[in-house]
Short mmCIF file of C-alpha atoms and ligand atoms in Angstrom, two decimals:
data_model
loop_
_atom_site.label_atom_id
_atom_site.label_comp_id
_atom_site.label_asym_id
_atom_site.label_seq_id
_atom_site.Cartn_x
_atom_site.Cartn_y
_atom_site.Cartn_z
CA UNK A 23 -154.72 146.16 69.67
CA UNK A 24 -152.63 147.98 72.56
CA UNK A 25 -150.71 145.40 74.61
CA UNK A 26 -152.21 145.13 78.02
CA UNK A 27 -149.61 143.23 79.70
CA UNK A 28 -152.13 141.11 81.17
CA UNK A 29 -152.29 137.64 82.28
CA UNK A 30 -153.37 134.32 81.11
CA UNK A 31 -156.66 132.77 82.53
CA UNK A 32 -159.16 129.94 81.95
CA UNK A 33 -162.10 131.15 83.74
CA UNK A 34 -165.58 129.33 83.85
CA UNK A 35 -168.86 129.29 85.14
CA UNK A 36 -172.26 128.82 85.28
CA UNK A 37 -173.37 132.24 85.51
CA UNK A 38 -171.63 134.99 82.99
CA UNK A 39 -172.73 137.84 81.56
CA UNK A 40 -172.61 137.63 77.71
CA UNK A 41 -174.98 138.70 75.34
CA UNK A 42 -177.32 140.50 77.99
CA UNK A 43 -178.01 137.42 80.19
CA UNK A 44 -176.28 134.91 82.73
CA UNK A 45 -174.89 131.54 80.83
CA UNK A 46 -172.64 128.97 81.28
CA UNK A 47 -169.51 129.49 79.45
CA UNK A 48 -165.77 129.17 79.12
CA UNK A 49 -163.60 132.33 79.08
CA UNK A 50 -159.66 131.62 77.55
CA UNK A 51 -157.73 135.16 78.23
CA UNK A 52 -154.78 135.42 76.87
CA UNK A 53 -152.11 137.67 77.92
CA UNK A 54 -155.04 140.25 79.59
CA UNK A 55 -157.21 139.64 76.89
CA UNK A 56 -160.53 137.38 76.43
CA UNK A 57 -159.45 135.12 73.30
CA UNK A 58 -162.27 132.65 73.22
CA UNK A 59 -166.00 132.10 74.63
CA UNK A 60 -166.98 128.76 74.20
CA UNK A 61 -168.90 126.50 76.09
CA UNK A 62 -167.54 124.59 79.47
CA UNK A 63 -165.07 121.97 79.13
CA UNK A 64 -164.14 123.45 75.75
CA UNK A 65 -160.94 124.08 76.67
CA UNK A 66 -159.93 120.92 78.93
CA UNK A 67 -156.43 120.48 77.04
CA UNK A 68 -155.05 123.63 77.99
CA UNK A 69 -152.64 124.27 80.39
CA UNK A 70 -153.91 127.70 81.38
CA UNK A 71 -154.17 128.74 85.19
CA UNK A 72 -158.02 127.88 85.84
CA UNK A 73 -160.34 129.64 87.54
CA UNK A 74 -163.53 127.89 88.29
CA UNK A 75 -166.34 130.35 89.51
CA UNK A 76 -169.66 128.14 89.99
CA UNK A 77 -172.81 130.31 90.59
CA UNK A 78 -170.75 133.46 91.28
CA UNK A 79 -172.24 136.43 88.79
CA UNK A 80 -169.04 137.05 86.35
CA UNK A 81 -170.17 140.61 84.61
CA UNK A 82 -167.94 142.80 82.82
CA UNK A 83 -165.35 144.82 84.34
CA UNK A 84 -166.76 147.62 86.31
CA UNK A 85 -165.85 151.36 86.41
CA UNK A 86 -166.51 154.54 88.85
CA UNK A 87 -166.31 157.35 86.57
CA UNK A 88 -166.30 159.98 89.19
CA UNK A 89 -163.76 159.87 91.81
CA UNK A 90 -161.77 162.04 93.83
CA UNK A 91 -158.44 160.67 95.19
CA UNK A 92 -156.92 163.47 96.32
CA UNK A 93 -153.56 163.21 94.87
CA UNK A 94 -151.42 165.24 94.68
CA UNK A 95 -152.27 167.96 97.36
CA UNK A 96 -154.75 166.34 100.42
CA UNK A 97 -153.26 162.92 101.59
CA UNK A 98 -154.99 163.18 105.11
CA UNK A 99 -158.11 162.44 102.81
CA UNK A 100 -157.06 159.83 100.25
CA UNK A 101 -154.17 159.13 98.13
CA UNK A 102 -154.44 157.28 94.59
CA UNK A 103 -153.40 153.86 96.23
CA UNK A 104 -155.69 154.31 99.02
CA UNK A 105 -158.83 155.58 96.77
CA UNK A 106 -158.08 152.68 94.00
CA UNK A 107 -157.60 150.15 96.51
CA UNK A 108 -160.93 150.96 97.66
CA UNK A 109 -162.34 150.90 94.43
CA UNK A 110 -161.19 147.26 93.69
CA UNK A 111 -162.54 146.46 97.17
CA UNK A 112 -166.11 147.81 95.94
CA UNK A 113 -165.58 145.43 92.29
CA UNK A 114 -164.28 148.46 90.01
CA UNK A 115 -161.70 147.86 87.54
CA UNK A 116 -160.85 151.18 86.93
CA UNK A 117 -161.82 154.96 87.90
CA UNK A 118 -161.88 158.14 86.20
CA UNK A 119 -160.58 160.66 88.46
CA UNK A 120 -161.44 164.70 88.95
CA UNK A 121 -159.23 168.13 88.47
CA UNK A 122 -159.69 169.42 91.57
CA UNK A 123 -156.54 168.04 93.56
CA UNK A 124 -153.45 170.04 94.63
CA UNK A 125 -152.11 171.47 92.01
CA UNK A 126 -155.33 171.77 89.56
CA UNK A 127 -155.06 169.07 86.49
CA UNK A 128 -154.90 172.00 84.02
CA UNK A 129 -151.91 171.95 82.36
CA UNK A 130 -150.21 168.91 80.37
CA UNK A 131 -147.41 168.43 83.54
CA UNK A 132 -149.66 167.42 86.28
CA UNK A 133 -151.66 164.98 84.09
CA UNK A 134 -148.34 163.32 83.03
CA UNK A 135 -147.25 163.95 86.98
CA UNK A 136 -150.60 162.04 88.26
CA UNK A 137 -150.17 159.14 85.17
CA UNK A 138 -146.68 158.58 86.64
CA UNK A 139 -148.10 158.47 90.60
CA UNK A 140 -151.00 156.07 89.50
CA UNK A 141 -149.13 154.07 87.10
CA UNK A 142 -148.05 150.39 89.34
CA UNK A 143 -149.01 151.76 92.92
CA UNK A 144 -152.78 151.75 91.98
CA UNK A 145 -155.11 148.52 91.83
CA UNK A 146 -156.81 149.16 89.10
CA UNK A 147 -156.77 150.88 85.88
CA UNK A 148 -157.67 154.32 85.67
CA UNK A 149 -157.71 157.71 83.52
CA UNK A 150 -157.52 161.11 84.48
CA UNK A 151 -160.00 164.40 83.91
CA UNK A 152 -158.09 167.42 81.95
CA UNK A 153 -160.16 170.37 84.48
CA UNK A 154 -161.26 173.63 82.11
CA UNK A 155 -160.50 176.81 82.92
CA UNK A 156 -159.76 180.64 81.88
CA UNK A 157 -156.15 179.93 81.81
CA UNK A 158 -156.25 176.44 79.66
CA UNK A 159 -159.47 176.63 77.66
CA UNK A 160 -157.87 177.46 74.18
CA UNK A 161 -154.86 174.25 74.48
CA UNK A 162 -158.34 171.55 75.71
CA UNK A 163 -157.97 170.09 72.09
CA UNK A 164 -154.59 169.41 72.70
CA UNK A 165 -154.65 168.29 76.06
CA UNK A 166 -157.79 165.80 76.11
CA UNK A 167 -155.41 163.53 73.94
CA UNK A 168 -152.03 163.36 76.13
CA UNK A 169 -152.06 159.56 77.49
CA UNK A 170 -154.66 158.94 80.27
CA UNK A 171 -156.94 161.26 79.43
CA UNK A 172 -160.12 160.63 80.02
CA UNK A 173 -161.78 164.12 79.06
CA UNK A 174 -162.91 167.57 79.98
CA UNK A 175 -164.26 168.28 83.34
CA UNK A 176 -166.05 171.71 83.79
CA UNK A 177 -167.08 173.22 86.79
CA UNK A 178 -170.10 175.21 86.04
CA UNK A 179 -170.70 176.24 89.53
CA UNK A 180 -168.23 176.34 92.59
CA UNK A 181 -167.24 173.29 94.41
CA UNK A 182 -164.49 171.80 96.61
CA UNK A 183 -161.56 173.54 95.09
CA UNK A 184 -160.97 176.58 92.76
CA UNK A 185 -162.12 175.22 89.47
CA UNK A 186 -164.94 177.30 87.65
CA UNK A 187 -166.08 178.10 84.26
CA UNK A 188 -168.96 180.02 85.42
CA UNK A 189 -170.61 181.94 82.34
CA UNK A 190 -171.86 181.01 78.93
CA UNK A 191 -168.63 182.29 77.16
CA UNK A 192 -166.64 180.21 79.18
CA UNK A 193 -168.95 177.14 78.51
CA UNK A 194 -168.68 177.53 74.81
CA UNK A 195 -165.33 178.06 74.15
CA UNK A 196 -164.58 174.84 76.50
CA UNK A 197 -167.18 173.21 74.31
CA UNK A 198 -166.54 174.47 70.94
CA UNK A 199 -163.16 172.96 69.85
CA UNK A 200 -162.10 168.81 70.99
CA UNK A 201 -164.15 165.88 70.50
CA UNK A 202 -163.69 163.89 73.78
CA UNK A 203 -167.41 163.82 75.61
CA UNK A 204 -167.19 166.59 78.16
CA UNK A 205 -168.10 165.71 81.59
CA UNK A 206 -169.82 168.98 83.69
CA UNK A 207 -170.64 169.71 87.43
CA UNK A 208 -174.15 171.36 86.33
CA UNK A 209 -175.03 173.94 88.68
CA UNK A 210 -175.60 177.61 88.01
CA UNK A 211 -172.98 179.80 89.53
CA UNK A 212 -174.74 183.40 89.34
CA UNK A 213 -177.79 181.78 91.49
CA UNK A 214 -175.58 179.51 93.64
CA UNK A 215 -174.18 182.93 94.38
CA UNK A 216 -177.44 184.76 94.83
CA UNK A 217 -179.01 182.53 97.40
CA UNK A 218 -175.89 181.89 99.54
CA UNK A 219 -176.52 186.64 100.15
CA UNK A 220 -180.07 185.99 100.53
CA UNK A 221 -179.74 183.60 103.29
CA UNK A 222 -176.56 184.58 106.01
CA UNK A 223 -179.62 182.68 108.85
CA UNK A 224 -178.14 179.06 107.22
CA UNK A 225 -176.51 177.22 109.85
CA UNK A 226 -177.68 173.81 109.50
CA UNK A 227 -176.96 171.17 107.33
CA UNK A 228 -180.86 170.78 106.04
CA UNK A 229 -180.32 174.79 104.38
CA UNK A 230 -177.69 173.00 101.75
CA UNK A 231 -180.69 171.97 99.52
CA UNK A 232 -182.21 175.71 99.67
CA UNK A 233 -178.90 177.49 99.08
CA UNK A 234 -178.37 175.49 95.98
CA UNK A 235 -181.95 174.43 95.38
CA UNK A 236 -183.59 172.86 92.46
CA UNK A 237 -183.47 175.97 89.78
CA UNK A 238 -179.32 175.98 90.24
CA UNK A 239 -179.35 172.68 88.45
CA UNK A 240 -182.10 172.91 86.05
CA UNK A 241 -180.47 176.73 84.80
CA UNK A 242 -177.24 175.08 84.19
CA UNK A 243 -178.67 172.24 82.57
CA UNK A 244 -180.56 173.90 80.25
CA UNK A 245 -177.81 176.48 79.92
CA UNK A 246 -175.25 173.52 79.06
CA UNK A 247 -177.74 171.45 76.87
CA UNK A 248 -177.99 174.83 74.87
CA UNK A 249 -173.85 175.22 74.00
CA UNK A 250 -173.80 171.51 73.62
CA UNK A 251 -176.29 172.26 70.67
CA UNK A 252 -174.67 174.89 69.40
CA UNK A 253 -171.57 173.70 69.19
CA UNK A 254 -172.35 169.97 68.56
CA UNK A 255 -169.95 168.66 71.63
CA UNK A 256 -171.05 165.43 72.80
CA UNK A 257 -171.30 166.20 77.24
CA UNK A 258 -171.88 164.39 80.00
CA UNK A 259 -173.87 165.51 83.01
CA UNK A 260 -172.30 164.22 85.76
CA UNK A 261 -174.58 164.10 89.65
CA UNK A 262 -178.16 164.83 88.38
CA UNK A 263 -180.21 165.29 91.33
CA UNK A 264 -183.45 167.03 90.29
CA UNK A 265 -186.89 165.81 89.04
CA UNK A 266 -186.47 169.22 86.95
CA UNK A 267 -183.49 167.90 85.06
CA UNK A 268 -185.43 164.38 84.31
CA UNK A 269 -187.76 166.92 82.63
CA UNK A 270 -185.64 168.44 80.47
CA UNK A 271 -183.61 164.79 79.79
CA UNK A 272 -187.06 163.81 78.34
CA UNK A 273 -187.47 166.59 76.29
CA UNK A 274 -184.36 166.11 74.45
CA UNK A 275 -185.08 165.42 70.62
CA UNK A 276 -184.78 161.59 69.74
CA UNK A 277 -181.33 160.38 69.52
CA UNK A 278 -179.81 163.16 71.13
CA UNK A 279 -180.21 161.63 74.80
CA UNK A 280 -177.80 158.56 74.65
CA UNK A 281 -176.29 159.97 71.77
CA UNK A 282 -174.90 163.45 72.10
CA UNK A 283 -175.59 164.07 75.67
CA UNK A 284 -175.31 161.38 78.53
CA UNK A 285 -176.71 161.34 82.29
CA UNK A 286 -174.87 160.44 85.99
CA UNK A 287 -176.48 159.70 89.05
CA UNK A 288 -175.11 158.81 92.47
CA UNK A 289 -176.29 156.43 94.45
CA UNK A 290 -176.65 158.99 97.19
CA UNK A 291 -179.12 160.61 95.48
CA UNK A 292 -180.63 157.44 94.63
CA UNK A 293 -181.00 156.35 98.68
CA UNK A 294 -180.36 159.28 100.84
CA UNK A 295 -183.43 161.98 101.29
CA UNK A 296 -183.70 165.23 102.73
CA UNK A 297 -184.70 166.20 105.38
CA UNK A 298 -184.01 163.28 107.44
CA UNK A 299 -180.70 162.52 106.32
CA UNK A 300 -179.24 166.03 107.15
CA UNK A 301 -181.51 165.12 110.58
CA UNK A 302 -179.21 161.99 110.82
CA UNK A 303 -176.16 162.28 109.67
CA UNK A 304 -175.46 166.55 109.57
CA UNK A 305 -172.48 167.69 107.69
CA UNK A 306 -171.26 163.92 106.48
CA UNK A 307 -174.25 163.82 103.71
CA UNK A 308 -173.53 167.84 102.35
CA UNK A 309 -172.08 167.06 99.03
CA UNK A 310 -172.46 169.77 95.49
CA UNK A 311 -175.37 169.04 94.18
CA UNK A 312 -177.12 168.27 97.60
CA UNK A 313 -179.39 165.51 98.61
CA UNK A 314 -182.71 166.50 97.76
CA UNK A 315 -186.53 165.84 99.00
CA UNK A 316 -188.45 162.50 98.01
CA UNK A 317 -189.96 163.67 95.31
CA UNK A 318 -186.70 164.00 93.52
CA UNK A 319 -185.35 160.68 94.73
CA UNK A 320 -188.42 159.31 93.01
CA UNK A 321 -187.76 161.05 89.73
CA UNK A 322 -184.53 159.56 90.00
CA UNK A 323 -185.45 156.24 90.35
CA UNK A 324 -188.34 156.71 87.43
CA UNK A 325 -185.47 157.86 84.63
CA UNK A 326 -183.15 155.02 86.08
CA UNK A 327 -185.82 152.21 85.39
CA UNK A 328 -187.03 154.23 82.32
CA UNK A 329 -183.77 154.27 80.52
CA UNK A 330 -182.79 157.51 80.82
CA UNK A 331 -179.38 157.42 82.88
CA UNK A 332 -176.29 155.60 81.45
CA UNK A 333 -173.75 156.01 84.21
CA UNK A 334 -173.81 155.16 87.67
CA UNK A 335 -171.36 157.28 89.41
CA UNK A 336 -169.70 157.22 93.01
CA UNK A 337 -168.79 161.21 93.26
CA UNK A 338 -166.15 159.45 95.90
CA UNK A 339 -165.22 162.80 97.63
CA UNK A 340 -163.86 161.82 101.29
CA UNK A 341 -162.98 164.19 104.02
CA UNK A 342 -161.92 163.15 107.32
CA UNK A 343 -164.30 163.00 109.94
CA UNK A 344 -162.17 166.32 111.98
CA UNK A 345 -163.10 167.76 108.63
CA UNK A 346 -166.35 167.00 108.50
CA UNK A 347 -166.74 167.65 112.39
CA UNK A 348 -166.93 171.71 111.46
CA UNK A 349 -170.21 173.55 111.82
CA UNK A 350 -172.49 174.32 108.71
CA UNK A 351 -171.82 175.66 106.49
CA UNK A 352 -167.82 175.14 107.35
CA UNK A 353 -167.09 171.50 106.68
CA UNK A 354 -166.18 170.86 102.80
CA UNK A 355 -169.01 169.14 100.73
CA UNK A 356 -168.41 165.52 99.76
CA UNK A 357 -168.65 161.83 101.02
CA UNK A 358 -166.82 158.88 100.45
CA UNK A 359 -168.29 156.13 97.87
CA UNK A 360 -166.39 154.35 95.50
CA UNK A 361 -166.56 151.34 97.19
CA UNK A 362 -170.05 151.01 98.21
CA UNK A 363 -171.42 151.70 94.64
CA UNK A 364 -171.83 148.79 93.46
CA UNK A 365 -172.62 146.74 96.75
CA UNK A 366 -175.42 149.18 96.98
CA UNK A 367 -176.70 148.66 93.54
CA UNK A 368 -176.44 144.94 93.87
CA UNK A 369 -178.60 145.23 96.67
CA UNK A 370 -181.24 146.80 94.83
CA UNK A 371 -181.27 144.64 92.09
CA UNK A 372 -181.47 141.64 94.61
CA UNK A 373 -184.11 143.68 96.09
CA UNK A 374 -185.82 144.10 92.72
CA UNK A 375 -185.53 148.01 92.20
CA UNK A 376 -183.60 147.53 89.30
CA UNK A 377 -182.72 144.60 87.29
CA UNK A 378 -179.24 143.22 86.56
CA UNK A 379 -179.09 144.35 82.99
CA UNK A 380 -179.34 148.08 84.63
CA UNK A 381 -176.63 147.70 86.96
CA UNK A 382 -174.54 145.92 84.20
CA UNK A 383 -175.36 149.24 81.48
CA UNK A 384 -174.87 152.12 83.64
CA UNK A 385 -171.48 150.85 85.85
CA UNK A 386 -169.80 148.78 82.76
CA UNK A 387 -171.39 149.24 78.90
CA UNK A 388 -172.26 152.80 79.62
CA UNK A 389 -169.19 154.35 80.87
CA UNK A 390 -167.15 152.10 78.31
CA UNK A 391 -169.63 154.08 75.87
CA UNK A 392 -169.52 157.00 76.70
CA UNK A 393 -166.08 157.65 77.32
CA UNK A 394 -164.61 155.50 74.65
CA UNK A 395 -162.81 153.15 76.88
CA UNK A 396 -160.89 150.38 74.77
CA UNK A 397 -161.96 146.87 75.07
CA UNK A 398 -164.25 147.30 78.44
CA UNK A 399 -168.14 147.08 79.07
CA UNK A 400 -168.70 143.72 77.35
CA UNK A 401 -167.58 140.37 77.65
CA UNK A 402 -166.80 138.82 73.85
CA UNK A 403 -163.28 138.26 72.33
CA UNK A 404 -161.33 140.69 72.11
CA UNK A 405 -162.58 142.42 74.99
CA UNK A 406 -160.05 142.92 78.13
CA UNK A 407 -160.19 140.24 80.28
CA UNK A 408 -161.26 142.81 83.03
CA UNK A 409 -164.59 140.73 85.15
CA UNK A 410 -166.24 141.93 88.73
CA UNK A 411 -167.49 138.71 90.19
CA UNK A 412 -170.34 139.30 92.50
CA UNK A 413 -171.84 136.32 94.90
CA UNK A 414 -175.52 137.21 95.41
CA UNK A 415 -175.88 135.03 98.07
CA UNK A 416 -174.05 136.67 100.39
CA UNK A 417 -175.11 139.24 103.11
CA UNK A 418 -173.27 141.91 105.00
CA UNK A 419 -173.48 144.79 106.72
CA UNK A 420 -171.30 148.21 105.66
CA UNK A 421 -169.24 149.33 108.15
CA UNK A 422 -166.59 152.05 109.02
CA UNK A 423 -164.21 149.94 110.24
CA UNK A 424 -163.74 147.55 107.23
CA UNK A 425 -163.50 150.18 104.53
CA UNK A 426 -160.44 150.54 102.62
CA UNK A 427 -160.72 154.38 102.02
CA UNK A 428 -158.27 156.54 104.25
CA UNK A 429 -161.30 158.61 105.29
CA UNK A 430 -162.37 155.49 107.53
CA UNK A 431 -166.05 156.47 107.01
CA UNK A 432 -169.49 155.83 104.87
CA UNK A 433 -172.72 157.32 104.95
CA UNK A 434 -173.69 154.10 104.72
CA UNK A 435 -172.16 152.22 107.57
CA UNK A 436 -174.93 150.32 109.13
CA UNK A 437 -176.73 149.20 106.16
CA UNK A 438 -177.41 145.52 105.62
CA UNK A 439 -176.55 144.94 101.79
CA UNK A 440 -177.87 141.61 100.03
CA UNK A 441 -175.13 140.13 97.87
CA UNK A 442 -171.32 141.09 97.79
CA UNK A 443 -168.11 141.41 95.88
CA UNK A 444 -166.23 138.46 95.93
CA UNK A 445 -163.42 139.27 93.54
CA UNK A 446 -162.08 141.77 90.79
CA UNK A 447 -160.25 140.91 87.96
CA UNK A 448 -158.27 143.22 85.69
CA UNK A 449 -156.33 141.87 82.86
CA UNK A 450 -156.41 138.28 83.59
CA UNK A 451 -155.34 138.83 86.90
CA UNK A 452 -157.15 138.03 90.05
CA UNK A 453 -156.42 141.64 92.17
CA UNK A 454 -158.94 141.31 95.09
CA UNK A 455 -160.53 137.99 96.31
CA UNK A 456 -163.16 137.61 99.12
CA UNK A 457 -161.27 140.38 101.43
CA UNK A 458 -157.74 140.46 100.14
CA UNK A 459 -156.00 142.15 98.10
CA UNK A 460 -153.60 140.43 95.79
CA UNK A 461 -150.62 142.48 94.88
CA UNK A 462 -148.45 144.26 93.73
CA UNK A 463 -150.38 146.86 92.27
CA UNK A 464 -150.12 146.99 88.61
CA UNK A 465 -152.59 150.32 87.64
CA UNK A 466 -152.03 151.42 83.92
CA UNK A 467 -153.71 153.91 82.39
CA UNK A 468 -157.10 153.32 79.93
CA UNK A 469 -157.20 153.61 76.18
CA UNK A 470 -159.53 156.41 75.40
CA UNK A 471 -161.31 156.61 71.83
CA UNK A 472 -161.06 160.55 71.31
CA UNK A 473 -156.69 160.37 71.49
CA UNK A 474 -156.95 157.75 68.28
O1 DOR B 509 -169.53 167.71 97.14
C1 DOR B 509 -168.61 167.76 96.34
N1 DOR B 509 -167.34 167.45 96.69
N2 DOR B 509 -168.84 168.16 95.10
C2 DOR B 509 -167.86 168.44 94.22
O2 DOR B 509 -168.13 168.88 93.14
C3 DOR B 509 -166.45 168.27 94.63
C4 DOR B 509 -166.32 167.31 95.73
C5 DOR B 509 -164.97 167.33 96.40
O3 DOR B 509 -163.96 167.37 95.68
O4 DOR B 509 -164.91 167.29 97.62
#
């Protein structure tokens, strides 16, 4: 087993996650690493540092698999210890984070360059997307496996940033050779492309669901699910947003959903709705894929409670508000997130949307799953001693001016949220607690299954 030059720990409590339910139990971590799970008072000899957590929820260490830090290139947006500090703020323990910075993450140099950025001046532990394109696609096998790599990210359509693999030739060869899961932006660049000429009238935000409406996502989907057939490579569809793409998700063959391919949603798509929130909140809510109508928030929903989704994601993609300020269809899509995921999930489980074995699968056990994270998503020995301790019997209410992101922003600010994060714990070590952060940072990168 890696050494995770972690700390040692004693932690206890009457409420922790093992085994798919709360109990009362006894965690011994040694050096970063849960050792034992026995029952309280088991270990009363010791002379580990103790850390007594009462009712507190102790659940396994949480990740955001999509994030956007910005680093190198935009650091009026973010930087990596901004976004990660954030991240620990909002319970995550580590964060996957996309291609699209300044330079692109395409070649084997500026992964290594953003390993060596991240590595002690981020909270939490993290890996980093290899981005596909024309100029890289043959050396992917290669590259997926340099250290903290997390996997492909594809670009089917166009986005923030210059990344694109926009046709089915591009798609396979990115698919046919490497066996990390690939992660892919699903929209259909040949229609995106079409509907932005057939409508120069759109100057409002509420246009950014027509101009890449409903069809963009299911082609590409389809078109994806297709070369992930062919060619066998397992993929990840990162943002769905669609009741179309639910379709096709149950359609899938049995096994194959879960198995080979693996579905993201947002928790913007899960609580925003068109048209009021373009109404509301303009420009700050246009992010690729947009916000769509109710009836595709409801699909949502449906294939979350159904089973069908096994990541939560945040898509944290800040821009600064001057940024943002810009007439549509001027301002860059994104919005900030990473550190109101999980505060807004907990809410809805406290609310009874969703229940807390949900919120534990798709933000810990799924993305441990499907990216092949080493030692995360459960709590049992041997596991890292990586926890997100949540107190659900706290209330608050987001707001701009706590955040830790440098954007200074939420679409959320003004929302009263049941339940809260009251601390984050990676490798044995306590890093945030009820407000502060406890440094230094000590970020390393993840362990990922497909560089074995
Ligand atoms: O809205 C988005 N913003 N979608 C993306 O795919 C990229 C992201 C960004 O980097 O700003």
């Amino acid at each position: 087993m890696p050494d995770l030059h972690g700390q040692d720990l004693l932690l206890s409590g009457r409420q922790i996650w093992l085994d798919g339910a709360l109990r009362s139990a006894e965690l011994e971590v040694r050096a970063g690493r849960v050792i034992r799970v026995g029952r309280p008072g088991e270990g009363a000899a010791t002379d580990l540092p103790r850390l007594e957590l009462k009712d507190l929820w102790v659940l396994p260490g949480m990740v955001d698999t999509q994030v956007h830090f910005r680093e190198p290139g935009f650091p009026e947006k973010e930087d990596l210890e901004s976004g990660s500090r954030a991240a620990v703020a909002g319970g995550m323990t580590a964060f996957l984070e996309m291609p699209n910075t300044k330079p692109l993450t395409i070649t084997a140099e500026a992964l290594a360059d953003k390993v060596t950025r991240a590595t002690a001046r981020c909270w939490c532990d993290f890996g980093f997307f290899m981005g596909a394109s024309p100029e890289n696609v043959e050396q992917l096998p290669e590259l997926e496996r340099l250290p903290g790599c997390c996997g492909v990210k594809i670009f089917m359509g166009s986005s923030t940033g210059a990344l694109l693999l926009p046709d089915d030739d591009g798609l396979r060869r990115a698919l046919a050779r490497g066996v990390s899961r690939v992660s892919v932006h699903a929209e259909d660049e040949p229609r995106l492309k079409a509907l932005k000429a057939t409508h120069p009238e759109a100057d409002h935000p509420r246009w950014h669901p027509v101009l890449r409406d409903p069809e963009c996502a299911r082609l590409a989907v389809a078109r994806l699910l297709a070369a992930s057939e062919e060619t066998g490579r397992p993929v990840h569809i990162l943002h769905m947003n669609s009741a179309e793409e639910m379709d096709l998700l149950r359609a899938l063959p049995a096994g194959v959903l879960g198995g080979r391919v693996t579905a993201e949603l947002t928790p913007q798509h899960l609580l925003l709705a068109a048209p009021d929130c373009y109404e509301k909140l303009g420009s700050r809510v246009v992010m690729n894929p947009p916000i769509r109508e109710e009836r595709h928030r409801a699909a949502l929903w449906q294939a979350l409670q159904a089973g069908l989704i096994h990541v939560l994601g945040s898509d944290h993609a800040p821009h600064t508000r001057t940024q943002k300020g810009v007439p549509y269809p001027g301002a860059p899509s994104g919005m900030p997130g990473t550190e109101t995921l999980l505060p807004l999930l907990l809410d809805q489980v406290l609310q009874g949307a969703i229940s807390l074995e949900r919120l534990v699968a798709v933000l810990a056990e799924g993305p441990a799953r499907a990216f092949g994270m080493e030692g995360k998503g459960r709590i049992e020995p041997g596991a890292r001693g990586d926890f997100t301790v949540l107190d659900p019997a706290a209330e608050w209410i987001v707001d701009d001016g706590g955040l830790q992101s440098r954007c200074g922003w939420s679409p959320f600010h003004g929302r009263r949220l049941r339940g809260r994060v009251s601390r984050t714990i990676i490798r044995g070590r306590v890093v945030y607690a009820e407000g502060a952060l406890l440094g230094p940072p000590r970020g390393r990168a993840l362990e990922f299954a497909h560089a074995r």
